[in-house]
Coordinates of C-alpha atoms and ligand atoms in Angstrom, one line a residue:
M1 CA -19.2 -21.6 5.7
R2 CA -16.0 -23.1 4.1
T3 CA -13.6 -20.6 2.7
A4 CA -11.2 -20.9 -0.3
L5 CA -8.6 -18.8 -2.0
V6 CA -7.9 -19.3 -5.7
C7 CA -4.7 -17.8 -7.0
G8 CA -4.8 -17.4 -10.8
A9 CA -8.6 -17.0 -10.6
G10 CA -8.5 -14.9 -13.8
G11 CA -7.0 -17.7 -15.8
F12 CA -8.6 -20.6 -17.7
I13 CA -8.5 -23.3 -15.0
G14 CA -8.7 -20.9 -12.0
S15 CA -11.9 -19.2 -13.2
R16 CA -13.6 -22.6 -13.8
L17 CA -12.5 -23.8 -10.4
V18 CA -14.0 -20.7 -8.9
K19 CA -17.3 -21.5 -10.5
R20 CA -17.2 -25.1 -9.2
L21 CA -16.3 -24.1 -5.6
K22 CA -19.0 -21.4 -5.5
A23 CA -21.6 -24.0 -6.7
D24 CA -20.3 -26.3 -3.9
G25 CA -21.1 -23.5 -1.3
F26 CA -17.7 -22.0 -0.6
W27 CA -17.0 -18.4 0.3
L28 CA -14.4 -17.5 -2.2
R29 CA -11.6 -15.0 -2.8
G30 CA -10.0 -15.0 -6.2
V31 CA -6.7 -13.3 -7.0
D32 CA -5.0 -12.5 -10.3
L33 CA -3.4 -9.8 -12.4
K34 CA -6.5 -9.7 -14.5
F35 CA -10.2 -10.6 -14.5
P36 CA -11.4 -13.7 -16.4
E37 CA -11.5 -13.0 -20.1
F38 CA -14.7 -14.7 -21.2
S39 CA -17.2 -14.5 -18.3
A40 CA -17.6 -12.5 -15.1
T41 CA -16.2 -14.0 -12.0
V42 CA -18.5 -15.5 -9.4
A43 CA -16.0 -15.1 -6.6
D44 CA -17.3 -13.3 -3.5
E45 CA -14.2 -11.1 -3.7
F46 CA -11.8 -10.7 -6.6
V47 CA -8.6 -9.0 -5.8
L48 CA -6.3 -7.6 -8.6
A49 CA -2.8 -8.2 -7.2
D50 CA 0.6 -9.2 -8.3
L51 CA 1.6 -12.3 -6.3
R52 CA 5.3 -11.7 -7.1
D53 CA 5.0 -8.8 -4.7
R54 CA 5.5 -10.1 -1.2
K55 CA 3.4 -7.4 0.4
E56 CA 0.5 -7.8 -2.0
C57 CA 0.6 -11.5 -1.5
L58 CA 0.5 -11.2 2.3
A59 CA -2.5 -8.9 2.1
V60 CA -4.4 -11.4 -0.1
V61 CA -3.6 -14.4 2.2
D62 CA -4.9 -12.6 5.3
R63 CA -6.7 -15.5 7.0
P64 CA -6.5 -19.3 7.5
F65 CA -8.6 -20.2 4.4
D66 CA -9.8 -23.8 4.5
E67 CA -8.4 -24.5 1.1
V68 CA -5.9 -22.6 -1.1
Y69 CA -5.5 -23.4 -4.8
Q70 CA -2.3 -22.1 -6.3
L71 CA -2.7 -21.9 -10.1
A72 CA -1.1 -18.6 -10.9
A73 CA 1.9 -18.9 -13.2
D74 CA 3.6 -17.3 -16.2
M75 CA 2.6 -19.8 -18.8
G76 CA 1.3 -20.5 -22.3
G77 CA 1.3 -23.1 -25.1
A78 CA 4.3 -24.4 -27.1
G79 CA 4.6 -21.1 -28.9
Y80 CA 5.3 -19.4 -25.5
I81 CA 7.1 -22.1 -23.5
F82 CA 9.4 -23.7 -26.1
T83 CA 10.9 -20.9 -28.1
G84 CA 13.3 -19.9 -25.2
D85 CA 12.3 -16.2 -25.6
H86 CA 10.4 -16.1 -22.3
D87 CA 12.6 -18.4 -20.2
A88 CA 13.8 -15.8 -17.7
D89 CA 10.3 -14.5 -17.1
I90 CA 8.8 -17.9 -16.8
M91 CA 11.3 -19.1 -14.2
S92 CA 11.5 -16.0 -12.1
N93 CA 7.9 -14.9 -12.2
S94 CA 6.5 -18.3 -11.3
A95 CA 9.1 -19.1 -8.7
A96 CA 8.5 -15.8 -7.0
I97 CA 4.7 -16.4 -6.9
N98 CA 5.2 -19.9 -5.3
L99 CA 7.6 -18.7 -2.7
N100 CA 5.4 -15.8 -1.7
V101 CA 2.2 -17.8 -1.6
L102 CA 3.7 -20.5 0.5
H103 CA 5.3 -18.2 3.1
A104 CA 2.0 -16.2 3.2
C105 CA 0.0 -19.3 3.7
R106 CA 2.3 -20.5 6.5
Q107 CA 2.0 -17.1 8.2
A108 CA -1.8 -17.0 7.9
G109 CA -2.1 -20.6 9.3
V110 CA -3.5 -22.1 6.1
R111 CA -3.4 -25.9 6.5
R112 CA -4.4 -27.2 3.0
I113 CA -2.9 -26.0 -0.3
F114 CA -3.1 -27.3 -3.8
Y115 CA -0.4 -26.7 -6.3
A116 CA -0.8 -27.0 -10.1
S117 CA 2.4 -28.6 -11.6
S118 CA 2.7 -29.9 -15.1
A119 CA 3.5 -33.0 -17.3
C120 CA 6.3 -30.8 -18.6
I121 CA 8.5 -31.9 -15.6
Y122 CA 9.0 -35.4 -17.1
P123 CA 12.4 -36.1 -18.7
L124 CA 12.8 -35.5 -22.4
H125 CA 14.6 -38.8 -22.9
N126 CA 11.4 -40.7 -21.8
Q127 CA 9.3 -38.9 -24.4
E128 CA 11.3 -39.2 -27.5
R129 CA 9.1 -42.0 -29.0
I130 CA 5.6 -41.4 -30.2
D131 CA 4.3 -44.8 -29.1
H132 CA 5.6 -45.5 -25.6
P133 CA 6.1 -42.3 -23.6
I134 CA 6.9 -42.9 -20.0
T135 CA 5.1 -40.6 -17.5
S136 CA 4.7 -42.6 -14.4
E137 CA 5.1 -40.3 -11.4
S138 CA 8.3 -41.9 -10.2
S139 CA 10.0 -41.4 -13.6
A140 CA 10.4 -37.7 -12.9
Y141 CA 13.9 -38.4 -11.5
P142 CA 16.7 -38.2 -12.5
A143 CA 15.2 -35.0 -13.7
A144 CA 15.6 -33.7 -17.3
P145 CA 12.6 -31.6 -18.3
D146 CA 12.7 -30.2 -21.9
S147 CA 11.9 -26.6 -20.9
E148 CA 12.6 -24.0 -18.2
Y149 CA 8.9 -24.1 -17.5
G150 CA 9.3 -27.7 -16.5
W151 CA 12.3 -27.0 -14.3
E152 CA 10.5 -24.3 -12.4
K153 CA 7.5 -26.6 -11.9
L154 CA 9.8 -29.3 -10.5
F155 CA 11.5 -26.8 -8.2
S156 CA 8.1 -25.6 -6.9
E157 CA 6.9 -29.2 -6.4
R158 CA 9.8 -29.7 -4.1
L159 CA 9.2 -26.4 -2.4
Y160 CA 5.6 -27.4 -1.6
L161 CA 6.8 -30.9 -0.4
S162 CA 9.4 -29.2 1.9
F163 CA 6.8 -27.0 3.5
A164 CA 4.6 -30.1 4.0
R165 CA 7.6 -31.9 5.6
N166 CA 8.8 -29.1 7.8
F167 CA 5.7 -27.2 8.7
G168 CA 3.0 -29.9 8.6
M169 CA 1.0 -28.2 5.8
A170 CA -1.2 -30.5 3.7
C171 CA 0.3 -29.7 0.3
R172 CA -1.3 -31.5 -2.7
I173 CA 0.4 -31.5 -6.0
A174 CA -1.1 -32.4 -9.4
R175 CA 0.8 -32.7 -12.7
Y176 CA -1.8 -31.5 -15.2
H177 CA -1.6 -32.8 -18.8
N178 CA -2.8 -30.5 -21.5
I179 CA -6.2 -29.2 -20.2
F180 CA -8.6 -27.8 -22.7
G181 CA -12.2 -26.6 -23.0
P182 CA -14.5 -23.6 -23.4
E183 CA -13.1 -20.3 -22.0
G184 CA -9.5 -21.4 -22.6
T185 CA -7.1 -19.1 -24.6
W186 CA -7.9 -19.7 -28.3
R187 CA -5.7 -17.1 -30.1
G188 CA -2.9 -14.7 -29.5
G189 CA 0.1 -17.1 -29.2
R190 CA -0.5 -18.7 -25.8
E191 CA -3.2 -21.1 -27.0
K192 CA -2.6 -24.9 -26.9
A193 CA -3.0 -27.4 -29.7
P194 CA -6.7 -28.3 -29.3
A195 CA -7.8 -24.6 -29.3
A196 CA -5.3 -23.6 -32.0
I197 CA -6.3 -26.4 -34.3
A198 CA -10.0 -25.9 -33.6
R199 CA -9.6 -22.2 -34.5
K200 CA -7.8 -23.1 -37.7
V201 CA -10.4 -25.6 -38.7
A202 CA -13.3 -23.2 -37.9
E203 CA -11.7 -20.4 -39.9
A204 CA -10.7 -22.5 -43.0
P205 CA -13.1 -22.8 -45.9
N206 CA -14.1 -26.4 -46.6
G207 CA -11.5 -27.9 -49.0
G208 CA -8.9 -25.4 -47.9
A209 CA -5.7 -26.1 -45.8
I210 CA -4.5 -25.6 -42.3
E211 CA -1.0 -25.5 -40.9
I212 CA 0.3 -28.1 -38.4
W213 CA 3.6 -27.6 -36.5
G214 CA 6.0 -30.5 -37.2
D215 CA 5.1 -33.7 -39.0
G216 CA 1.9 -34.0 -36.9
R217 CA 2.9 -37.5 -35.8
Q218 CA 3.9 -36.3 -32.3
T219 CA 1.4 -37.7 -29.7
R220 CA -0.4 -36.1 -26.8
S221 CA -3.4 -36.6 -24.5
F222 CA -5.8 -33.8 -23.7
L223 CA -8.0 -33.5 -20.6
F224 CA -11.4 -31.7 -20.6
I225 CA -11.6 -29.0 -18.1
D226 CA -14.5 -30.5 -16.0
E227 CA -12.5 -33.6 -15.3
C228 CA -9.4 -31.5 -14.4
I229 CA -11.5 -29.7 -11.8
E230 CA -13.0 -32.9 -10.4
G231 CA -9.5 -34.4 -10.1
T232 CA -8.2 -31.3 -8.4
L233 CA -10.9 -31.3 -5.7
R234 CA -10.5 -35.0 -5.1
L235 CA -6.8 -34.7 -4.7
T236 CA -6.9 -31.6 -2.5
R237 CA -9.3 -33.3 -0.1
S238 CA -7.5 -36.6 -0.1
E239 CA -4.8 -37.8 2.4
F240 CA -2.2 -38.0 -0.4
S241 CA 0.2 -35.2 -1.2
G242 CA 1.0 -36.5 -4.7
P243 CA 2.4 -35.5 -7.1
F244 CA -0.2 -37.3 -9.2
N245 CA -0.8 -37.0 -12.9
I246 CA -4.2 -35.4 -13.7
G247 CA -4.6 -36.1 -17.4
S248 CA -6.2 -38.3 -19.9
D249 CA -4.6 -41.6 -21.1
E250 CA -6.3 -41.4 -24.5
M251 CA -3.3 -40.8 -26.6
V252 CA -3.7 -39.1 -30.0
S253 CA -1.4 -37.8 -32.7
I254 CA -1.6 -34.1 -33.6
N255 CA -2.7 -35.3 -37.1
G256 CA -5.3 -37.4 -35.4
L257 CA -6.5 -34.5 -33.3
A258 CA -6.9 -32.4 -36.5
A259 CA -8.8 -35.3 -38.2
M260 CA -11.2 -35.4 -35.2
L261 CA -11.8 -31.7 -35.3
M262 CA -12.4 -31.8 -39.1
E263 CA -14.9 -34.6 -38.6
I264 CA -16.7 -32.5 -35.8
A265 CA -16.7 -29.5 -38.2
G266 CA -17.8 -31.5 -41.2
K267 CA -14.9 -30.2 -43.2
Q268 CA -12.2 -31.8 -45.5
L269 CA -8.9 -29.9 -45.1
E270 CA -5.4 -30.4 -46.3
L271 CA -2.8 -30.5 -43.5
K272 CA 0.3 -28.5 -44.3
H273 CA 3.2 -29.5 -42.1
V274 CA 5.4 -26.5 -41.2
S275 CA 8.3 -26.0 -38.8
G276 CA 7.4 -24.8 -35.4
P277 CA 8.0 -25.4 -31.7
I278 CA 6.6 -28.9 -31.0
G279 CA 8.0 -30.1 -27.7
V280 CA 8.5 -33.8 -26.9
R281 CA 7.7 -36.5 -29.5
G282 CA 5.2 -38.4 -27.3
R283 CA 3.3 -37.8 -24.1
T284 CA 0.2 -39.2 -22.4
S285 CA -0.9 -39.5 -18.8
D286 CA 0.0 -42.6 -16.8
N287 CA -3.1 -42.9 -14.6
R288 CA -2.1 -46.0 -12.6
L289 CA -1.1 -44.2 -9.4
I290 CA -4.1 -41.9 -9.2
K291 CA -6.5 -44.8 -9.9
E292 CA -4.8 -46.9 -7.2
R293 CA -4.7 -44.1 -4.5
L294 CA -7.8 -42.0 -5.2
G295 CA -9.9 -44.7 -6.8
W296 CA -10.6 -42.3 -9.7
A297 CA -9.2 -41.2 -13.0
P298 CA -10.6 -39.2 -16.0
A299 CA -12.7 -41.3 -18.3
E300 CA -14.5 -39.1 -20.7
P301 CA -13.6 -39.6 -24.4
L302 CA -11.6 -36.9 -26.1
R303 CA -14.1 -36.4 -28.8
A304 CA -16.9 -35.3 -26.4
G305 CA -14.8 -32.5 -24.9
L306 CA -13.5 -31.5 -28.4
S307 CA -17.0 -31.2 -29.7
V308 CA -18.1 -28.8 -26.9
T309 CA -14.9 -26.8 -27.3
Y310 CA -15.1 -26.5 -31.1
G311 CA -18.7 -25.1 -30.7
W312 CA -17.4 -22.5 -28.2
I313 CA -14.5 -21.4 -30.5
Q314 CA -16.8 -21.1 -33.4
Q315 CA -19.0 -18.8 -31.3
Q316 CA -15.9 -16.7 -30.4
I317 CA -14.9 -16.3 -34.0
Q318 CA -18.4 -15.2 -35.0
T319 CA -18.5 -12.7 -32.1
V320 CA -15.1 -11.2 -33.2
E321 CA -16.3 -11.0 -36.8
A322 CA -19.6 -9.3 -35.7
F323 CA -17.8 -6.9 -33.3
P324 CA -14.2 -6.4 -34.5
P325 CA -12.0 -4.9 -31.8
Ligands
LIG401 P1 -3.6 -19.3 -17.3 O1 -2.4 -18.7 -17.9 O2 -4.9 -19.2 -18.0 O3 -3.8 -18.9 -15.8 C1 -2.7 -18.5 -15.0 C2 -3.1 -17.2 -14.3 O4 -2.1 -16.8 -13.5 C3 -3.4 -16.1 -15.4 O5 -4.7 -15.6 -15.3 C4 -2.3 -15.0 -15.0 O6 -2.8 -13.7 -15.1 C5 -2.1 -15.4 -13.5 N1 -0.9 -14.8 -13.1 C6 0.3 -14.8 -13.7 N2 1.3 -14.1 -13.0 C7 0.6 -13.7 -11.9 C8 1.0 -12.8 -10.8 N3 2.3 -12.4 -10.8 N4 0.1 -12.5 -9.9 C9 -1.2 -13.0 -10.0 N5 -1.6 -13.8 -11.0 C10 -0.7 -14.1 -11.9 O7 -3.2 -20.9 -17.2 P2 -4.1 -22.2 -16.9 O8 -4.2 -22.9 -18.1 O9 -5.4 -21.8 -16.2 O10 -3.2 -23.0 -15.9 C11 -3.3 -22.9 -14.5 C12 -2.1 -23.6 -13.8 O11 -2.1 -24.9 -14.2 C13 -0.8 -23.0 -14.1 O12 0.0 -23.0 -13.0 C14 -0.2 -23.9 -15.2 O13 1.2 -23.9 -15.2 C15 -0.8 -25.2 -14.8 N6 -0.9 -26.2 -15.9 C16 -1.8 -25.9 -16.9 C17 -1.9 -26.8 -17.9 C18 -2.9 -26.6 -19.0 O14 -3.0 -27.4 -19.9 N7 -3.7 -25.5 -19.0 C19 -1.1 -27.9 -18.0 C20 -0.1 -28.1 -17.0 C21 -0.1 -27.2 -15.9

């Protein structure tokens, strides 16, 4: 039986990856500081451990797993990453995790390891226009990310590539672009734009108003979770190390995203633009390289994933209202 280790298995993408690998017939160990929030894990073993701790990490990576997926990170949406208040934690926690996991994998004889990097590594100056952001993989250098989160990801990309170069490990790196879907964080400050706006739309009475950070003209693309998992598996099992963008190239403004969600909800709401952390002006995924190398790229329209996600967030709100904490 094939074996896999998922680091960050209690998180949004990790817990969904566990489900997919289990369905594909893997024996699985998941590791995280916490259990998944919204549904029970299906991992064969789920270890609560702190991967910043070298000993705990070595105990978790105790065998040559066929595949290791490293998604554990100290992260969140714009409200967490861009305020500056969490920079020291973000950098030191995630760097420690990546150093420990890589050394432990090497020691245990792991040959194939996937690392989740981010679109946040791309230079700020290439994303200052809403209409033509540049995110081709090669545009990452000269480096100038807009957040410490991005700098840590860039450092760790290089760390994985150096282990591949020096120790012959098959390291595979994806730069995820704004992943969303059911079972993602939807409140509390770490949620991202699709979940945050879906929640606001669901909670507002028809004819009311919701707040949007900035002028709402900033552009993004959002990738539905199922396509993120599909791309992750395809890349991990390919002969290419990457880094590859794994994202959608359907670019939408934040006002456009809100309009789509209002249409899904059947509501007319006023958008109140308020100041808030907004990140770069424009960003979308450049999918030319992944298409060329893997012969695959995400293709599902944004609206389809948003519709499913809106329904899930509505359910969460109803559950919280029925059973207040
Ligand atoms: P998430 O926060 O839901 O999951 C990360 C998990 O890592 C959490 O469950 C957290 O508890 C765990 N973790 C943190 N510190 C840990 C530690 N010291 N030891 C063990 N576990 C620890 O995030 P996600 O959205 O599932 O993202 C997964 C990965 O993908 C992250 O590396 C993230 O940076 C990257 N990424 C995500 C997105 C996105 O849109 N969700 C975009 C770009 C990159």
